[in-house]
Coordinates of C-alpha atoms in Angstrom, one line a residue:
X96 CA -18.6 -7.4 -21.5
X97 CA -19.7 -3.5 -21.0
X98 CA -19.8 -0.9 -18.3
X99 CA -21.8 -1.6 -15.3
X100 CA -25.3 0.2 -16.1
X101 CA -26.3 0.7 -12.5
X102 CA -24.4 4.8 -12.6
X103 CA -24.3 4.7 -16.3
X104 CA -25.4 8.2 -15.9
X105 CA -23.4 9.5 -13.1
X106 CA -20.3 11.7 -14.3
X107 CA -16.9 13.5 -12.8
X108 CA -16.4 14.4 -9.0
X109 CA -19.0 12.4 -7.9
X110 CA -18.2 9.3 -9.7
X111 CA -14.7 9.7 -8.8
X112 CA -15.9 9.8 -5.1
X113 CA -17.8 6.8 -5.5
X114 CA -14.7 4.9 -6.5
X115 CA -12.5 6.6 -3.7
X116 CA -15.2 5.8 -1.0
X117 CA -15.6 1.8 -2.3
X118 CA -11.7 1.6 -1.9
X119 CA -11.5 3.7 1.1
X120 CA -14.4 0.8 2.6
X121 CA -11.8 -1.7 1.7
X122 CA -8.4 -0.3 3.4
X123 CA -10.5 0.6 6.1
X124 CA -10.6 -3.3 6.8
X125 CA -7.2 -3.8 5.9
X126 CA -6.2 -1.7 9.0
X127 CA -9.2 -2.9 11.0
X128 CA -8.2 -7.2 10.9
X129 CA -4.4 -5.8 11.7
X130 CA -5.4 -4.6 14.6
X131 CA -8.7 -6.0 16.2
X132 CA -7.0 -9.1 17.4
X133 CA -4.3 -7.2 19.4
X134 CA -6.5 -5.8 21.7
X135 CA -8.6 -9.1 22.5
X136 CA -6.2 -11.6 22.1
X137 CA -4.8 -11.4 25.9
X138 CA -8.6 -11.8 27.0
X139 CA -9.9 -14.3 29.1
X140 CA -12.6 -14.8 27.2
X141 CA -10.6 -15.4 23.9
X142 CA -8.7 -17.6 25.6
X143 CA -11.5 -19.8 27.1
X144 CA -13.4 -19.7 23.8
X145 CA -10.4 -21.5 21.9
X146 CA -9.6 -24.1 24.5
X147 CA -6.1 -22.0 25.1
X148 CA -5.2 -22.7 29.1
X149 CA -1.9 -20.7 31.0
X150 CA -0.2 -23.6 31.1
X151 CA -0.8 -24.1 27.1
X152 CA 0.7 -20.2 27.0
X153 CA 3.9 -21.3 29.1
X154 CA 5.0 -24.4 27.3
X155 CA 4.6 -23.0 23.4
X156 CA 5.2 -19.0 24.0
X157 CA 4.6 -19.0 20.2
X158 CA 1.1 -19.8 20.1
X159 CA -0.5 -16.6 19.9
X160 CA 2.2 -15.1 17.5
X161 CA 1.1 -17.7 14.9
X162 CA -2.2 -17.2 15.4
X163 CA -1.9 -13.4 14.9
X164 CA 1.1 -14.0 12.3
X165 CA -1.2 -16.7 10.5
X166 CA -3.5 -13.4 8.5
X167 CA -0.5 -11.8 7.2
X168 CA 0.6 -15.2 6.0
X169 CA -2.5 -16.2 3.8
X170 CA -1.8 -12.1 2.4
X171 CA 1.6 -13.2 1.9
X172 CA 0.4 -16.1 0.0
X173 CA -2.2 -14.4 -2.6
X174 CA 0.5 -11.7 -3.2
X175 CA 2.9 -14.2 -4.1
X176 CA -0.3 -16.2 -6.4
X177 CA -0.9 -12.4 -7.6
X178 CA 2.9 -11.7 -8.8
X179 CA 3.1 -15.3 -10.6
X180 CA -0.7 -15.7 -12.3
X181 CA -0.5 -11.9 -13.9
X182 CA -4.0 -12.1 -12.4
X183 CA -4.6 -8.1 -11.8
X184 CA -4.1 -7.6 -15.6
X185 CA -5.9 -10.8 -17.1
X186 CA -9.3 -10.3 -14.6
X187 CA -8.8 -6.4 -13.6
X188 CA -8.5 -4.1 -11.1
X189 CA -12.2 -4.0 -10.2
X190 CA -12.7 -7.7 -9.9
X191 CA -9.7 -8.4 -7.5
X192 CA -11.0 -5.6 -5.4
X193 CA -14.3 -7.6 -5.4
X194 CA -12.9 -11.0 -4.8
X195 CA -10.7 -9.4 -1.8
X196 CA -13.7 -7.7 -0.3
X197 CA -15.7 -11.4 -0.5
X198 CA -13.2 -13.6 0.8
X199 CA -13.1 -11.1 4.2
X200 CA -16.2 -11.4 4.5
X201 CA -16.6 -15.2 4.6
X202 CA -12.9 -15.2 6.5
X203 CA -14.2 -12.7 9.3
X204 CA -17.5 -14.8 10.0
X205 CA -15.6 -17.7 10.1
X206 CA -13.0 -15.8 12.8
X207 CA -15.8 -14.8 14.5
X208 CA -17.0 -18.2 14.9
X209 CA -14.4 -20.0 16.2
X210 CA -14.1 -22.5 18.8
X211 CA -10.4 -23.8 18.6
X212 CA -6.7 -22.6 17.6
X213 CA -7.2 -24.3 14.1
X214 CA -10.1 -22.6 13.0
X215 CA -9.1 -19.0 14.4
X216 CA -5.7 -19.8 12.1
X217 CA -7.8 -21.2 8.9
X218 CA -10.5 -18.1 9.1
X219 CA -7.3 -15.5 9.9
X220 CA -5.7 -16.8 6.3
X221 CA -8.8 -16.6 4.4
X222 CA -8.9 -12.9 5.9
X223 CA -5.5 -12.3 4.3
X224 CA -6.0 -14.2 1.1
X225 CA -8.4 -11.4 0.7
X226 CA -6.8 -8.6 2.4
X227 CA -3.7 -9.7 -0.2
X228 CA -5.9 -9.1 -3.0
X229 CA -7.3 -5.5 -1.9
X230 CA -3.8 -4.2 -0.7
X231 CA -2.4 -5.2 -4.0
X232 CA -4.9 -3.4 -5.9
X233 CA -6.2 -0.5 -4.3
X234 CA -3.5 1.9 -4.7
X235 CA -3.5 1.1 -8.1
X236 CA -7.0 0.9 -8.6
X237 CA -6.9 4.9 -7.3
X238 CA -4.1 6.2 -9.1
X239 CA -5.2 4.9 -12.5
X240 CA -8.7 6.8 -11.9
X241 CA -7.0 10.0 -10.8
X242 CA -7.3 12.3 -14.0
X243 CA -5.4 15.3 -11.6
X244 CA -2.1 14.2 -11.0
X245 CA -1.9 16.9 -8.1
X246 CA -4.3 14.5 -6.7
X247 CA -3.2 11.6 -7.0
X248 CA -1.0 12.7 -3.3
X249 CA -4.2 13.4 -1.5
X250 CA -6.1 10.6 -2.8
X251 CA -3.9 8.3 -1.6
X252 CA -3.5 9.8 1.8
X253 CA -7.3 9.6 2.0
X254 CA -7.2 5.8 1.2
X255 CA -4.6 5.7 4.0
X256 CA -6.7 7.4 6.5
X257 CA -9.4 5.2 6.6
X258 CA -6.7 2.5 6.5
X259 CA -5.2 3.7 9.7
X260 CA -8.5 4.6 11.5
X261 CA -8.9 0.9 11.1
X262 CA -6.6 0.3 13.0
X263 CA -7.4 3.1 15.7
X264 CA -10.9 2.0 16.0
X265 CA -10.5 -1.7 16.2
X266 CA -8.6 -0.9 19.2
X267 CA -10.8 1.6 20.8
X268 CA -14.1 -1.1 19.8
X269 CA -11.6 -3.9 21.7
X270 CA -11.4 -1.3 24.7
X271 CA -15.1 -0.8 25.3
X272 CA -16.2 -4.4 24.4
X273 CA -13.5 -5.9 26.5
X274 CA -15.4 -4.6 29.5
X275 CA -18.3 -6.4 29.3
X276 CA -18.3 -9.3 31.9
X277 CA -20.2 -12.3 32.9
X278 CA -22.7 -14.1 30.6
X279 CA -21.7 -11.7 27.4
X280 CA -18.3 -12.0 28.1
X281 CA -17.8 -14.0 24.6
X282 CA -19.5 -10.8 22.9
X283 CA -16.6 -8.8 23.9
X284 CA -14.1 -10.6 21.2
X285 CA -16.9 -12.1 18.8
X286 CA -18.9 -8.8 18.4
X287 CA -15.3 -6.4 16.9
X288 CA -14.1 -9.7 14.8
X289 CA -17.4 -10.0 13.1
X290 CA -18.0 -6.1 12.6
X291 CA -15.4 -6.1 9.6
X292 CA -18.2 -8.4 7.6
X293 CA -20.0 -4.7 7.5
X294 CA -17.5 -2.7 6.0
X295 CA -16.6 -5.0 3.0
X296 CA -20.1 -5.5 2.4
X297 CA -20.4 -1.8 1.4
X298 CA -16.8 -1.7 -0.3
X299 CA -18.6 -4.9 -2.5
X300 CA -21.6 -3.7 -3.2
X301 CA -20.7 -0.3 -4.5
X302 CA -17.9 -1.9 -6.4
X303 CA -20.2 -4.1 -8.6
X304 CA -21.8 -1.0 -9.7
X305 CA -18.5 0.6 -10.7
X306 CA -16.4 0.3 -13.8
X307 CA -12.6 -1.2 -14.1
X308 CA -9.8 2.0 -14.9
X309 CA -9.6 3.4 -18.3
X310 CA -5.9 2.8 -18.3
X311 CA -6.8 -1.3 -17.8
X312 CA -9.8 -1.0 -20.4
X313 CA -7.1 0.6 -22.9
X314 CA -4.7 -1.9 -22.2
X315 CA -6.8 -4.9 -23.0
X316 CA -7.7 -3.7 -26.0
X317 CA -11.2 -2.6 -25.0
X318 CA -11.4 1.4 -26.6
X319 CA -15.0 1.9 -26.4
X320 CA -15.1 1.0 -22.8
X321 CA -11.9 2.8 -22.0
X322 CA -13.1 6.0 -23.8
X323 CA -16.4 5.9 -21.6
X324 CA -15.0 5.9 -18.6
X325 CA -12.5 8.8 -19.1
X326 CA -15.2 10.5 -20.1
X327 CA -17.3 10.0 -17.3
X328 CA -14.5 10.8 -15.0
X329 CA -13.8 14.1 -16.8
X330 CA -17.7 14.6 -16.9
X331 CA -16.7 15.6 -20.7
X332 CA -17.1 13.8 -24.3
X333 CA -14.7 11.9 -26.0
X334 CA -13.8 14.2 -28.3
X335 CA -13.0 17.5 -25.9
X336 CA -9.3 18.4 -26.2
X337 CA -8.4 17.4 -22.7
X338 CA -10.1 13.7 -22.8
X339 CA -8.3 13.0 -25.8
X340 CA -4.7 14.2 -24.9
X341 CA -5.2 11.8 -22.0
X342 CA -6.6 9.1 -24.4
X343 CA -3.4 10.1 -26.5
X344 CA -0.8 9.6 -23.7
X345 CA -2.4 6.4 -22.4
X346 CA -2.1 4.9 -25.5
X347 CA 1.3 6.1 -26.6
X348 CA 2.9 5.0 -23.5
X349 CA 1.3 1.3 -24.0
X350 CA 2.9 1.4 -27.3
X351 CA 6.5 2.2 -25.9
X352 CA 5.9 -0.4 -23.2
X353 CA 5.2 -2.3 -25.7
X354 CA 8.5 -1.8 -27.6
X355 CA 10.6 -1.5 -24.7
X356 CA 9.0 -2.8 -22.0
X357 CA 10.0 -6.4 -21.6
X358 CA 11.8 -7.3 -18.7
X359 CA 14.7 -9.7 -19.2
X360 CA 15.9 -12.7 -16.2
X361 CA 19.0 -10.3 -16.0
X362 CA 17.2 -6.9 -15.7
X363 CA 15.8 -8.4 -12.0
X364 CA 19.4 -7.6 -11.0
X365 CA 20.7 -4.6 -12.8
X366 CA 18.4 -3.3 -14.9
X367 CA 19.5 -1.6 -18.2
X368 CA 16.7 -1.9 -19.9
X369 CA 15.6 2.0 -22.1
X370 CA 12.6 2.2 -19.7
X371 CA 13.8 0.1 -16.4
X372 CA 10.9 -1.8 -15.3
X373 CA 12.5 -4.2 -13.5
X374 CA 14.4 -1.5 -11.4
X375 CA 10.6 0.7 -10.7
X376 CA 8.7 -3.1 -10.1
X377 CA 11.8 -4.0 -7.7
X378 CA 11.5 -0.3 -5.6
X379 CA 7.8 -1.1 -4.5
X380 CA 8.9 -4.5 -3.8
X381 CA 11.7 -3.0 -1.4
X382 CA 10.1 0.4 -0.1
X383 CA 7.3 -1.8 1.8
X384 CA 9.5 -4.3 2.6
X385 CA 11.9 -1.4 4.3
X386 CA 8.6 0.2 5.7
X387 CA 7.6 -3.0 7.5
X388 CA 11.0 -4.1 9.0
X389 CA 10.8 -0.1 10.7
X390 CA 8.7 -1.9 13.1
X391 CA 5.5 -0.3 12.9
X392 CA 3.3 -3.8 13.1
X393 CA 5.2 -4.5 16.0
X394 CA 3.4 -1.5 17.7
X395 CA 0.3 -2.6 15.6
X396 CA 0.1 -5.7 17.0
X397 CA 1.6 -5.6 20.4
X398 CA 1.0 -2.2 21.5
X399 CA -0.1 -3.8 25.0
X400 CA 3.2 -5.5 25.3
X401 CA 5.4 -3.6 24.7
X402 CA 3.8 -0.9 27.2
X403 CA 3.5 -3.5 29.6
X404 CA 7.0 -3.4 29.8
X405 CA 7.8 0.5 30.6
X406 CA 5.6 -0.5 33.5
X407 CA 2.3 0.7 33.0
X408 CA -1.3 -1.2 34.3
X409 CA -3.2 -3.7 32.1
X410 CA -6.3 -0.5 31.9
X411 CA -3.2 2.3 31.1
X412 CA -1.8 -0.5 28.3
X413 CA -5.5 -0.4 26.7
X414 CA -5.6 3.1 27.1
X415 CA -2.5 4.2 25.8
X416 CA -2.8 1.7 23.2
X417 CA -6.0 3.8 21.7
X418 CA -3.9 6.9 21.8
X419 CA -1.0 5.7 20.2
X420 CA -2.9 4.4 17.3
X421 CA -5.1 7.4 17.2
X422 CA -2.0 9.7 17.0
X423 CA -0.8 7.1 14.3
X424 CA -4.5 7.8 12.5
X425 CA -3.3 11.5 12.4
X426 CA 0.0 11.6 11.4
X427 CA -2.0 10.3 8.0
X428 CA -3.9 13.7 8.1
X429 CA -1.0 15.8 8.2
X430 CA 0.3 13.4 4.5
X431 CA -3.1 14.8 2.7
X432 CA -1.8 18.5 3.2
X433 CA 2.0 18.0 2.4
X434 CA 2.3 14.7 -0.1
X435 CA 2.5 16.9 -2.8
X436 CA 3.8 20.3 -1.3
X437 CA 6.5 18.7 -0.3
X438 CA 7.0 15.6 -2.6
X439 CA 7.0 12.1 -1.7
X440 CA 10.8 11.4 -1.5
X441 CA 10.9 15.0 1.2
X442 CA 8.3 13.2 3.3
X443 CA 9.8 10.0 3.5
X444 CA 13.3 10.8 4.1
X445 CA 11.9 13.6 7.1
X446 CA 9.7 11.7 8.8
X447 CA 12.6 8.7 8.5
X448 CA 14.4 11.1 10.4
X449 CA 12.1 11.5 13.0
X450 CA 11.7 7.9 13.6
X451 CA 15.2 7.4 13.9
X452 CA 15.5 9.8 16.7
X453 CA 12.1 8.9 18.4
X454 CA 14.0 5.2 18.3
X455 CA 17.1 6.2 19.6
X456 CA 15.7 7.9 22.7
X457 CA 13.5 5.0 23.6
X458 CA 16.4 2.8 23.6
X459 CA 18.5 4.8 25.5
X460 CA 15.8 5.4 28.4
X461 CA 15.6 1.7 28.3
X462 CA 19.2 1.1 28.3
X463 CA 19.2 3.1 32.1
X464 CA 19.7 1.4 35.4
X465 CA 17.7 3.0 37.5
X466 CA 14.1 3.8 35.8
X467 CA 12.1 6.8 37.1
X468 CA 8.3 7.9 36.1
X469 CA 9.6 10.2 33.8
X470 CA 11.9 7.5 32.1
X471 CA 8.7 5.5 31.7
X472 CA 6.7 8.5 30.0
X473 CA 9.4 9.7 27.8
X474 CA 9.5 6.2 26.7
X475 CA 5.9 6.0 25.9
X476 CA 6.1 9.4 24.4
X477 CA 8.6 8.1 22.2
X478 CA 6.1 5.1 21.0
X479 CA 3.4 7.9 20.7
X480 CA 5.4 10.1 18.5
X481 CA 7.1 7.2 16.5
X482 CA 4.0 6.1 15.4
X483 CA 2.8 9.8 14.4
X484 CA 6.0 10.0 12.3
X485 CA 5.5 6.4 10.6
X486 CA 1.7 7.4 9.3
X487 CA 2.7 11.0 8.3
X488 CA 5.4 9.6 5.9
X489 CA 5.4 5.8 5.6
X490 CA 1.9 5.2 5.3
X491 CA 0.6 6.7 2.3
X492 CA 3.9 7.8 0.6
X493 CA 4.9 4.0 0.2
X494 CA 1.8 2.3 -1.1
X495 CA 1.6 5.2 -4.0
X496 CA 4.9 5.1 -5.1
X497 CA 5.1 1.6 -6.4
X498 CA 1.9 1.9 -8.3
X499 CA 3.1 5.2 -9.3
X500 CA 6.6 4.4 -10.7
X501 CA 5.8 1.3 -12.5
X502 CA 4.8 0.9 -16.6
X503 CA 1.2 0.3 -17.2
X504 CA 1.8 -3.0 -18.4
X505 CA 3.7 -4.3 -14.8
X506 CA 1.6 -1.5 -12.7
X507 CA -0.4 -5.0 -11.6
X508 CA 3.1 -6.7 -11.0
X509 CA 4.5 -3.7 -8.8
X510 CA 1.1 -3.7 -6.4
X511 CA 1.5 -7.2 -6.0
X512 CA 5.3 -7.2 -6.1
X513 CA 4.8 -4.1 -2.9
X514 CA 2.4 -6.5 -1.1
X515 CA 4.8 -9.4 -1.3
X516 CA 7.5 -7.0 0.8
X517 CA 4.8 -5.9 2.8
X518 CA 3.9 -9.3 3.8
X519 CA 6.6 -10.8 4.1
X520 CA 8.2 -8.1 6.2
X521 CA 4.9 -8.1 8.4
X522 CA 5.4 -12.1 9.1
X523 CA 9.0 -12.0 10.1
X524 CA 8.3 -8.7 12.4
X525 CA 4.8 -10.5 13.6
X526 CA 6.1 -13.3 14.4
X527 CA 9.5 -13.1 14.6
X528 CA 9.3 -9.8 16.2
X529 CA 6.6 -10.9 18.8
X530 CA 8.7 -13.4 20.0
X531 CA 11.6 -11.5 20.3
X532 CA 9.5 -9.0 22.5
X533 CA 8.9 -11.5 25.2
X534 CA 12.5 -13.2 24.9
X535 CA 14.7 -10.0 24.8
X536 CA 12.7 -7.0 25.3
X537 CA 13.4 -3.4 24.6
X538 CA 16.1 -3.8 22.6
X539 CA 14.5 -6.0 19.6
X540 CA 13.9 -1.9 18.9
X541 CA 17.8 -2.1 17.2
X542 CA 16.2 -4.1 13.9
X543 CA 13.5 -1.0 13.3
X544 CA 15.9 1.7 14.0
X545 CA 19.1 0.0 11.6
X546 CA 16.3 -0.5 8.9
X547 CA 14.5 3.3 9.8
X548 CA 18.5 4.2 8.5
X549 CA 18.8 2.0 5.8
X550 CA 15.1 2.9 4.3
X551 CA 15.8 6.6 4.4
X552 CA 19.6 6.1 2.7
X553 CA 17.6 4.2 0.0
X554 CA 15.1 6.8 -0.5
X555 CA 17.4 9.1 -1.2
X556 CA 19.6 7.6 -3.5
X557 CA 17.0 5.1 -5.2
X558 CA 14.3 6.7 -5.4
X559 CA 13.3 10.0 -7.5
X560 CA 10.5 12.5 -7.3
X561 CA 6.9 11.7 -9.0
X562 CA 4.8 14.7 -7.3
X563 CA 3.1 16.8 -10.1
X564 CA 3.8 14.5 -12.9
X565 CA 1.0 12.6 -14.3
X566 CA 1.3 8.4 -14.7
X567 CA 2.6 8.8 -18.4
X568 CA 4.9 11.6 -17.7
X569 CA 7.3 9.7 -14.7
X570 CA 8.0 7.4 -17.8
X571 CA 10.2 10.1 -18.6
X572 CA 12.0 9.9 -15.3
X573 CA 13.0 6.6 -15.6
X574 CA 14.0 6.5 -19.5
X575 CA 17.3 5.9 -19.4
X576 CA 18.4 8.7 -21.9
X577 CA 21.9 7.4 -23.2
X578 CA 20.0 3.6 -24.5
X579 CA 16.4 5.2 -25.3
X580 CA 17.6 8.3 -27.5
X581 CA 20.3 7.9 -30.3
X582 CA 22.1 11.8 -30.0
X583 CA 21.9 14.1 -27.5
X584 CA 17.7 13.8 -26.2
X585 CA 14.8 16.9 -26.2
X586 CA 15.3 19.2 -23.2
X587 CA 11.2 19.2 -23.0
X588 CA 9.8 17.4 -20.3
X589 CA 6.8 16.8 -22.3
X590 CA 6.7 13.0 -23.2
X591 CA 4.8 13.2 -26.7
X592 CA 7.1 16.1 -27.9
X593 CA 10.2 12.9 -27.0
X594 CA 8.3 10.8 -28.8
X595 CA 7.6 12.8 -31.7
X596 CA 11.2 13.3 -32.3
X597 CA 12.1 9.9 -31.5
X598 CA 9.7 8.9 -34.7
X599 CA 11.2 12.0 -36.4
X600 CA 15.1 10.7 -36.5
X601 CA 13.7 7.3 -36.9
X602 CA 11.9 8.4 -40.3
X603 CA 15.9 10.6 -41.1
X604 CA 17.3 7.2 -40.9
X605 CA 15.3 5.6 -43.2
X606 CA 15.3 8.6 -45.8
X607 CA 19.4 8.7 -45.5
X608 CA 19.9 4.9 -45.8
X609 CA 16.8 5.0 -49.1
X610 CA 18.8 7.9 -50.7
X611 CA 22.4 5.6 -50.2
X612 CA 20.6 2.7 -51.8
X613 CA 19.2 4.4 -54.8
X614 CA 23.1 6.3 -55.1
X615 CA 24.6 3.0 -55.1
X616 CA 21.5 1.5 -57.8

């Protein structure tokens, strides 16, 4: 099967845009279904529409929690079905982008549609069968497209933008729509659920038109495809010196995946394998996982409750909630100019910082006796500037790194494996979490700021710097020099020179133990 012929004949930036503006449509829906329902779901006419009375609310508290909790566990689900089926490296990158952006669709008109609790929940994991598939294999999808590796940074924050403005304008859409009254009144929850059938559309139908990554093309085995691809991303043929010292590290990192690459049962614990796979697979697993349990989907998804409880009116709550998730949109603007000035493992361990403190305040306002106005705005303030820290570093920083760090062989297994912490961390705070809110309160907010401590603590031991280096090149950082090179290693951090001298003491061997043999004969 070839290239797509549709752009056959566009070449460099612009196709690259193409590809960052398909994805970009997809992440943009990922943050949208997080956080549509949280705006509606409190509504009179949601409630009315899916048979849901007060006195349904009082005896099983949990009822909207599992109906909002219900999406992340259908993407919980397909990341899990991703991991174990090796289906992102069988099918492709491309074509689970385009199976994610067609199961939203069908999931949202079905949400959309519903008239009871059991169809909301059915349509809302459907969504996240889907939204499991495009988290999983966006960020990879990007970075193995990304011929700059000083862009890979900024590509990702991009991707994250439109993830977050998602979630900013699903709530500002819930805002306006919820004020329509009277015969329309069902429009006002109907109308923002169904509106996410548009943007996957256009993430679908320019993805058919697009090809699969070089890197995945190479992999499989397919050259010719792989080579026109590079080249249409570098806008250059085949043959110019630049395309093929890519082609060249592509390929020779394959073959040393090839030859070192397995992962072993034991390795999932402590890995001591020459290259570590398991260990760089196993840090996207527990980066996302870390990033959800710092609470940011609890302020996603109940942004209304938990200001309802520093006091503020239902029409401040709604408000406030917009503004908080705007700010949140923004602190992803600030990641495109300083990802790779300062370095992913800076970012996340500064802005970690700064959640921990924002945390810390807003409990201990909580924690007073006597509240005053200014108690209650701190607080909120606090929220505010908690969620500006959280999408500056823990937005676009996390979803990189995994696809980053991990071989090219398991860079399907480490999206997937990231999803799976994501996921699962998002259930236990949706749910778990949302309960919690209306059992205890405020200080549920000890879990995020315990993990805030323990994510930046694992950063900073764990986790190493990958700014600057391109895909091939952090193989290097993660070659575990005392197993991978027999004598004292190269000092160059070029890969290919390693190699080269690898081969080279490899062929000294052979010579030395020839020479013995035909001594001895």
């Amino acid at each position: 099967m070839g290239l797509p012929r549709t752009l056959a004949s566009m070449q460099g930036r612009n196709f690259y845009r193409l590809m960052s503006f398909s994805c970009a449509m997809a992440f943009l829906i990922f943050g949208y279904d997080a956080g549509v329902l949280g705006g509606v779901q409190t509504t009179k006419p949601f409630l009315d529409a899916l048979h849901i009375s007060d006195d349904d609310l009082e005896r099983n508290p949990l009822l909207i929690p599992l109906i909002a909790a219900s999406y992340t566990l259908g993407c919980l689900f397909m990341a899990i079905t991703l991991v174990c089926t090796n289906f992102g490296f069988r099918f492709g990158r491309r074509a689970s982008i385009m199976i994610g952006d067609a199961l939203v669709i069908v999931g949202g008109a079905i949400q959309a549609s519903s008239h009871s609790v059991g169809q909301i929940c059915a349509a809302r994991v459907i969504c996240g069968f889907g939204i499991g598939f495009i988290s999983a294999t966006v960020p990879t999808y990007m970075a193995e497209t990304t011929i700059v590796a000083q862009e890979r940074g900024p590509q990702a924050a991009i991707q994250c933008m439109y993830l977050i403005w998602g979630v900013a304008f699903a709530y500002w859409i819930d805002l306006g729509m919820t004020q329509v009254k009277g015969a329309y009144s069902q429009v006002s929850w109907r109308f923002p659920i169904s509106l996410m059938c548009l943007f996957c559309l256009i993430s679908l139908c320019i993805m058919v038109m697009l090809p699969d990554t070089p890197r995945w093309y190479y992999a499989k085995g397919r050259t010719k495809d792989g080579d026109k691809v590079l080249s249409m991303l570098y806008a250059r043929p085949i043959h110019d010196p630049d395309v093929q010292r890519n082609k060249l590290e592509i390929l020779d990192t394959l073959q040393l995946e090839e030859d070192e690459g397995r992962i072993n049962l034991s390795d999932w614990v402590w890995d001591r394998s020459p290259i570590q796979a398991a260990r760089r697979v196993r840090t996207s697993f527990l980066l996302l996982l870390g990033h959800q349990f710092m609470g940011i989907n609890l302020v996603v998804y109940y942004s209304t409750v938990i200001l309802a409880q520093t006091g503020l009116n239902p029409l401040m709550q709604s408000v406030i909630a917009g503004v908080a998730n705007t700010v949140f949109f923004l602190g992803t603007v600030f990641t495109y100019f300083t990802i790779e000035r300062w370095g992913r493992r800076q970012l996340m361990i500064w802005t970690g910082i700064g959640c921990i403190i924002c945390i810390a305040i807003y409990l201990a306002l909580n924690s007073l006796q006597h509240q005053t106005k200014a108690t209650q705005w701190i607080s909120v303030a606090m929220v505010i500037i908690y969620e500006f820290f959280i999408g500056w570093g823990y937005m676009g920083p996390p979803w990189l790194y995994g696809p980053e760090v991990a071989p090219l062989r398991y860079r399907h297994l480490a999206g997937a494996a990231g999803v799976v912490g994501e996921w699962s961390g998002c259930f236990i705070i949706v749910f778990g979490g949302g309960t919690a809110i209306g059992v205890v309160g405020w200080p549920i907010w000890f879990w995020p700021l315990g993990t805030c401590v323990i994510t930046v603590l694992f950063v900073y031991f764990w986790c190493p710097e990958t700014a600057g280096k391109s895909l091939e090149e952090i193989e290097q950082v993660f070659i575990d020099d005392a197993k991978t090179w027999p004598g004292p290693p190269p000092r160059s951090g070029d890969f290919e020179v390693a190699r080269r001298w690898s081969a080279d003491m490899e062929r000294e061997k052979d010579e030395s133990a020839y020479e013995i043999e035909s001594t001895k004969s």
